[in-house]
Short mmCIF file of C-alpha atoms in Angstrom, two decimals:
data_model
loop_
_atom_site.label_atom_id
_atom_site.label_comp_id
_atom_site.label_asym_id
_atom_site.label_seq_id
_atom_site.Cartn_x
_atom_site.Cartn_y
_atom_site.Cartn_z
CA UNK A 138 68.92 -58.05 69.04
CA UNK A 139 66.49 -56.56 71.38
CA UNK A 140 62.99 -56.42 71.66
CA UNK A 141 61.93 -59.05 69.19
CA UNK A 142 58.77 -59.87 68.60
CA UNK A 143 57.88 -64.03 68.39
CA UNK A 144 57.40 -64.97 64.77
CA UNK A 145 54.36 -67.61 64.84
CA UNK A 146 56.05 -71.15 63.59
CA UNK A 147 59.73 -70.59 63.95
CA UNK A 148 61.71 -72.13 66.93
CA UNK A 149 63.64 -69.50 68.75
CA UNK A 150 66.82 -70.42 66.74
CA UNK A 151 65.28 -70.07 63.21
CA UNK A 152 63.65 -66.70 64.61
CA UNK A 153 66.93 -65.42 65.62
CA UNK A 154 68.80 -66.65 62.60
CA UNK A 155 66.12 -64.84 60.45
CA UNK A 156 66.88 -61.55 62.55
CA UNK A 157 70.73 -62.03 61.73
CA UNK A 158 70.21 -62.54 57.86
CA UNK A 159 68.21 -59.57 57.78
CA UNK A 160 70.60 -57.51 59.93
CA UNK A 161 73.92 -58.54 57.93
CA UNK A 162 72.32 -58.54 54.51
CA UNK A 163 71.08 -54.80 54.98
CA UNK A 164 74.15 -53.66 56.41
CA UNK A 165 77.32 -55.64 55.42
CA UNK A 166 79.66 -52.54 56.44
CA UNK A 167 78.23 -53.08 60.10
CA UNK A 168 81.82 -54.10 61.32
CA UNK A 169 80.20 -54.39 65.22
CA UNK A 170 77.63 -56.86 63.78
CA UNK A 171 80.07 -59.48 62.85
CA UNK A 172 81.60 -60.51 66.09
CA UNK A 173 78.13 -60.31 67.99
CA UNK A 174 77.00 -62.93 65.22
CA UNK A 175 80.07 -65.13 65.54
CA UNK A 176 79.19 -65.33 69.59
CA UNK A 177 75.78 -65.96 68.86
CA UNK A 178 76.38 -68.76 66.21
CA UNK A 179 78.98 -70.36 68.19
CA UNK A 180 76.81 -70.46 71.57
CA UNK A 181 74.80 -73.44 70.12
CA UNK A 182 75.05 -75.93 67.18
CA UNK A 183 71.40 -75.06 66.31
CA UNK A 184 72.48 -71.62 65.94
CA UNK A 185 74.65 -72.42 62.80
CA UNK A 186 72.21 -75.15 61.59
CA UNK A 187 69.41 -72.70 61.44
CA UNK A 188 71.45 -69.72 59.83
CA UNK A 189 72.43 -72.26 57.40
CA UNK A 190 68.99 -73.12 56.61
CA UNK A 191 68.17 -69.54 55.84
CA UNK A 192 70.90 -69.35 53.43
CA UNK A 193 70.08 -72.43 51.50
CA UNK A 194 66.54 -71.03 51.34
CA UNK A 195 67.52 -67.67 50.24
CA UNK A 196 70.64 -68.47 48.28
CA UNK A 197 74.20 -67.75 49.01
CA UNK A 198 75.53 -63.98 49.18
CA UNK A 199 78.93 -63.27 48.63
CA UNK A 200 79.26 -60.69 51.59
CA UNK A 201 77.69 -62.89 54.33
CA UNK A 202 79.61 -65.25 56.55
CA UNK A 203 79.81 -68.90 55.29
CA UNK A 204 78.38 -71.38 57.32
CA UNK A 205 79.59 -74.68 55.58
CA UNK A 206 81.92 -76.60 57.57
CA UNK A 207 84.76 -78.01 56.10
CA UNK A 208 84.21 -81.67 54.79
CA UNK A 209 80.51 -81.24 55.92
CA UNK A 210 78.28 -82.82 53.22
CA UNK A 211 74.35 -81.53 53.55
CA UNK A 212 71.95 -84.57 54.02
CA UNK A 213 69.31 -84.12 51.48
CA UNK A 214 66.69 -85.99 53.65
CA UNK A 215 67.83 -83.88 56.60
CA UNK A 216 67.17 -80.89 54.69
CA UNK A 217 63.89 -81.83 53.15
CA UNK A 218 62.97 -82.83 56.73
CA UNK A 219 64.10 -79.30 58.14
CA UNK A 220 62.14 -77.36 55.29
CA UNK A 221 59.00 -79.34 56.53
CA UNK A 222 59.25 -77.40 60.03
CA UNK A 223 60.34 -74.26 58.81
CA UNK A 224 57.90 -71.50 59.99
CA UNK A 225 56.29 -68.62 58.21
CA UNK A 226 59.24 -66.33 58.60
CA UNK A 227 61.65 -68.46 56.57
CA UNK A 228 59.26 -69.65 54.06
CA UNK A 229 58.78 -65.98 53.24
CA UNK A 230 62.55 -65.42 52.61
CA UNK A 231 62.31 -68.67 50.29
CA UNK A 232 59.43 -67.05 48.27
CA UNK A 233 61.25 -63.74 48.01
CA UNK A 234 64.72 -65.18 46.99
CA UNK A 235 63.75 -67.45 44.06
CA UNK A 236 61.87 -66.84 40.76
CA UNK A 237 58.57 -68.07 41.12
CA UNK A 238 56.23 -69.65 38.24
CA UNK A 239 53.62 -67.49 39.45
CA UNK A 240 49.91 -68.63 40.47
CA UNK A 241 48.75 -71.76 39.07
CA UNK A 242 50.80 -72.13 36.10
CA UNK A 243 49.06 -74.68 34.28
CA UNK A 244 45.77 -72.71 34.61
CA UNK A 245 43.66 -71.50 31.25
CA UNK A 246 44.26 -67.87 32.23
CA UNK A 247 46.94 -66.28 34.47
CA UNK A 248 48.33 -62.61 35.32
CA UNK A 249 51.72 -62.25 37.21
CA UNK A 250 52.65 -59.35 39.29
CA UNK A 251 51.48 -55.99 38.23
CA UNK A 252 49.63 -57.63 35.21
CA UNK A 253 45.87 -57.56 34.68
CA UNK A 254 44.29 -59.34 31.47
CA UNK A 255 40.66 -59.00 30.04
CA UNK A 256 39.20 -62.29 28.27
CA UNK A 257 36.25 -62.31 25.89
CA UNK A 258 35.25 -65.82 26.16
CA UNK A 259 32.43 -64.92 23.34
CA UNK A 260 28.71 -65.51 23.84
CA UNK A 261 28.40 -62.30 25.86
CA UNK A 262 31.05 -63.24 29.05
CA UNK A 263 33.89 -61.05 29.52
CA UNK A 264 36.34 -61.74 32.64
CA UNK A 265 39.12 -59.19 33.64
CA UNK A 266 41.72 -60.53 35.97
CA UNK A 267 43.72 -58.60 38.40
CA UNK A 268 47.28 -59.13 39.12
CA UNK A 269 48.74 -62.46 40.53
CA UNK A 270 45.23 -64.28 39.62
CA UNK A 271 44.60 -67.52 38.07
CA UNK A 272 41.19 -68.59 36.03
CA UNK A 273 40.33 -72.14 34.41
CA UNK A 274 37.76 -72.33 31.73
CA UNK A 275 35.10 -75.14 30.87
CA UNK A 276 33.09 -74.20 27.77
CA UNK A 277 30.25 -76.05 27.08
CA UNK A 278 27.41 -75.89 24.19
CA UNK A 279 24.93 -74.32 26.26
CA UNK A 280 27.18 -73.56 29.28
CA UNK A 281 30.21 -71.85 30.66
CA UNK A 282 31.90 -73.05 33.84
CA UNK A 283 34.68 -70.72 35.20
CA UNK A 284 36.72 -71.33 38.10
CA UNK A 285 38.66 -68.45 39.88
CA UNK A 286 41.85 -70.76 41.46
CA UNK A 287 43.30 -67.49 42.98
CA UNK A 288 43.04 -63.86 43.02
CA UNK A 289 40.69 -61.16 41.80
CA UNK A 290 38.15 -61.23 38.70
CA UNK A 291 35.64 -59.09 37.34
CA UNK A 292 32.96 -60.66 35.51
CA UNK A 293 30.47 -58.98 33.35
CA UNK A 294 27.58 -61.15 31.00
CA UNK A 295 25.55 -59.55 28.46
CA UNK A 296 21.89 -59.73 27.72
CA UNK A 297 22.54 -61.90 24.76
CA UNK A 298 23.90 -64.73 26.98
CA UNK A 299 22.29 -68.00 25.63
CA UNK A 300 22.78 -69.97 28.69
CA UNK A 301 23.18 -70.09 32.18
CA UNK A 302 27.07 -69.16 33.57
CA UNK A 303 28.65 -70.99 36.54
CA UNK A 304 31.35 -69.53 38.35
CA UNK A 305 32.88 -71.43 40.98
CA UNK A 306 35.79 -70.28 43.93
CA UNK A 307 36.73 -71.50 47.37
CA UNK A 308 33.96 -74.31 47.49
CA UNK A 309 31.08 -72.03 46.44
CA UNK A 310 29.30 -71.46 43.17
CA UNK A 311 28.20 -68.08 41.41
CA UNK A 312 24.99 -68.91 39.00
CA UNK A 313 24.43 -66.24 36.59
CA UNK A 314 21.11 -66.68 34.46
CA UNK A 315 21.03 -63.03 33.32
CA UNK A 316 22.77 -59.85 32.44
CA UNK A 317 24.94 -59.02 35.44
CA UNK A 318 28.37 -57.58 36.69
CA UNK A 319 30.28 -58.84 39.53
CA UNK A 320 33.67 -58.75 41.44
CA UNK A 321 34.96 -61.87 42.78
CA UNK A 322 38.30 -62.86 44.81
CA UNK A 323 40.12 -65.67 46.35
CA UNK A 324 42.82 -64.56 48.40
CA UNK A 325 44.69 -66.21 51.67
CA UNK A 326 41.96 -68.89 51.99
CA UNK A 327 39.02 -66.30 52.21
CA UNK A 328 36.30 -65.58 49.14
CA UNK A 329 34.25 -62.35 48.50
CA UNK A 330 31.72 -61.48 46.28
CA UNK A 331 30.03 -58.21 45.35
CA UNK A 332 27.26 -57.56 42.89
CA UNK A 333 27.27 -54.30 40.80
CA UNK A 334 24.25 -54.85 38.48
CA UNK A 335 22.01 -57.66 37.93
CA UNK A 336 21.71 -60.49 40.21
CA UNK A 337 23.51 -63.70 40.96
CA UNK A 338 22.59 -66.98 43.11
CA UNK A 339 25.52 -67.76 45.47
CA UNK A 340 25.74 -71.66 46.54
CA UNK A 341 27.80 -72.27 49.50
CA UNK A 342 27.66 -74.97 52.44
CA UNK A 343 24.50 -76.65 50.66
CA UNK A 344 22.78 -73.19 50.80
CA UNK A 345 21.78 -70.67 48.19
CA UNK A 346 21.26 -66.79 48.32
CA UNK A 347 20.40 -64.56 45.96
CA UNK A 348 22.45 -61.20 45.41
CA UNK A 349 21.38 -58.18 43.71
CA UNK A 350 23.16 -55.25 42.81
CA UNK A 351 25.04 -53.34 45.53
CA UNK A 352 25.27 -56.39 47.67
CA UNK A 353 28.29 -58.15 49.09
CA UNK A 354 29.18 -61.60 50.62
CA UNK A 355 32.12 -63.55 51.93
CA UNK A 356 31.92 -67.21 51.64
CA UNK A 357 33.66 -70.80 51.87
CA UNK A 358 32.74 -73.99 51.41
CA UNK A 359 30.73 -74.24 54.89
CA UNK A 360 28.69 -71.14 53.80
CA UNK A 361 28.37 -67.73 53.29
CA UNK A 362 27.99 -64.60 55.78
CA UNK A 363 25.52 -61.95 55.85
CA UNK A 364 24.71 -59.78 52.89
CA UNK A 365 26.80 -56.27 53.27
CA UNK A 366 26.87 -53.17 51.25
CA UNK A 367 29.07 -53.43 47.99
CA UNK A 368 32.17 -51.59 47.99
CA UNK A 369 33.25 -50.48 44.44
CA UNK A 370 36.47 -49.30 45.74
CA UNK A 371 37.57 -52.74 46.33
CA UNK A 372 37.76 -53.17 42.61
CA UNK A 373 39.24 -50.02 41.66
CA UNK A 374 41.94 -51.72 39.80
CA UNK A 375 39.78 -52.31 36.75
CA UNK A 376 40.60 -48.45 36.36
CA UNK A 377 44.16 -48.59 37.51
CA UNK A 378 43.41 -47.50 41.15
CA UNK A 379 44.36 -48.85 44.45
CA UNK A 380 42.26 -47.24 46.74
CA UNK A 381 42.42 -48.36 50.73
CA UNK A 382 40.44 -46.40 53.12
CA UNK A 383 41.03 -47.10 56.80
CA UNK A 384 42.47 -50.35 56.14
CA UNK A 385 45.08 -52.44 58.54
CA UNK A 386 48.46 -51.82 57.21
CA UNK A 387 49.05 -55.73 57.09
CA UNK A 388 46.16 -55.95 54.62
CA UNK A 389 47.38 -53.12 52.60
CA UNK A 390 50.84 -54.36 52.36
CA UNK A 391 49.63 -58.08 51.19
CA UNK A 392 47.74 -56.26 48.49
CA UNK A 393 50.91 -54.24 47.28
CA UNK A 394 52.87 -57.52 47.40
CA UNK A 395 50.57 -58.87 44.96
CA UNK A 396 51.14 -55.89 42.56
CA UNK A 397 54.48 -55.73 43.13
CA UNK A 398 55.95 -59.39 43.42
CA UNK A 399 57.30 -59.08 46.92
CA UNK A 400 56.85 -60.29 50.18
CA UNK A 401 56.76 -58.14 53.09
CA UNK A 402 57.45 -58.87 56.40
CA UNK A 403 55.98 -56.67 59.54
CA UNK A 404 58.13 -56.72 62.93
CA UNK A 405 55.65 -55.32 64.97
CA UNK A 406 51.99 -56.74 65.60
CA UNK A 407 50.54 -53.37 66.77
CA UNK A 408 52.04 -51.63 63.58
CA UNK A 409 50.44 -54.45 61.45
CA UNK A 410 47.12 -53.65 62.79
CA UNK A 411 47.40 -50.06 62.48
CA UNK A 412 44.64 -48.46 59.95
CA UNK A 413 45.81 -46.62 57.01
CA UNK A 414 44.48 -44.77 54.21
CA UNK A 415 46.10 -44.83 50.46
CA UNK A 416 44.98 -43.77 46.91
CA UNK A 417 47.25 -44.41 44.07
CA UNK A 418 47.80 -45.89 40.68
CA UNK A 419 48.52 -49.48 40.32
CA UNK A 420 51.35 -48.47 37.80
CA UNK A 421 52.96 -46.77 41.03
CA UNK A 422 52.60 -49.57 43.40
CA UNK A 423 56.07 -50.03 43.67
CA UNK A 424 56.55 -46.54 45.57
CA UNK A 425 53.27 -47.32 47.89
CA UNK A 426 55.29 -48.68 50.60
CA UNK A 427 57.31 -45.47 50.96
CA UNK A 428 54.75 -43.48 50.75
CA UNK A 429 53.11 -45.31 53.30
CA UNK A 430 56.25 -45.09 55.51
CA UNK A 431 56.16 -41.44 55.57
CA UNK A 432 52.83 -41.24 57.04
CA UNK A 433 52.46 -44.12 59.29
CA UNK A 434 56.01 -43.91 60.74
CA UNK A 435 58.00 -47.18 60.02
CA UNK A 436 61.04 -47.96 58.62
CA UNK A 437 61.49 -50.08 55.00
CA UNK A 438 64.14 -52.38 54.45
CA UNK A 439 64.47 -53.90 51.15
CA UNK A 440 66.32 -56.77 50.30
CA UNK A 441 65.89 -58.09 47.01
CA UNK A 442 62.26 -59.19 46.88
CA UNK A 443 61.98 -58.84 50.37
CA UNK A 444 60.33 -55.91 52.23
CA UNK A 445 61.09 -55.88 56.14
CA UNK A 446 58.54 -53.05 57.98
CA UNK A 447 59.62 -51.83 61.41
CA UNK A 448 58.29 -49.11 63.90
CA UNK A 449 60.51 -46.00 63.79
#
């Protein structure tokens, strides 16, 4: 339990409990870990409570130490109050340890982990959704209004489009009046737009900017950033490819999580910022973490849908 890095949002007891959970789950045959764990648990009532909360989030495992005291009845209000205060690490365990409905289950169109979908909206509008993405569609007599709720989409309009197209996302709106092709993403509270052909008007924060072929911009409800060159490799998933050139490991693993339906926890901040390059196919995203581990010198522990990454 040495050289621990602080996990933002966790109390010291929850941080230690999370580490014990990972250690005991990954190495059930480690006989030395059990006495050390029991010593830590007995040292303070908050330790046992924190570990019990981790077990409830994940779901009981047969080989892990049981922490339910005889005669003790869990209080539902106490559990809910406790969950409201749990930080990112424990929520990560909760998300990895249960089945999820996927992004926005009541949206008009959505994809699960590892899936893509092409939607022909007629009238010269076609949308391709990337993995773990969700889209709402409002069809009108002379106008379509789309809303990308989460994920990534590639939108293409034909020359025969009879009326304007509006694509809303993350507090902004893209207005398309003629033939155009562009990529749009809404990931972790950030949005970006890249134009491959034609031109579109971006409205955000009460301002409007025209982006033409080869331009990109990030935006939010507060406005948009400066125009930058559009990088087609960011939407290489359309061709079944994953392309990361000198990107932070944290960003690469976050993308792989979307393709694999996993949650990755990087145990070292310097490692999370380390730039890496990865070229591969979306169909092989499940093996990409191990490929990166060989090149970037880190270890990988798989605990179901949870992946723990630490430096060697």
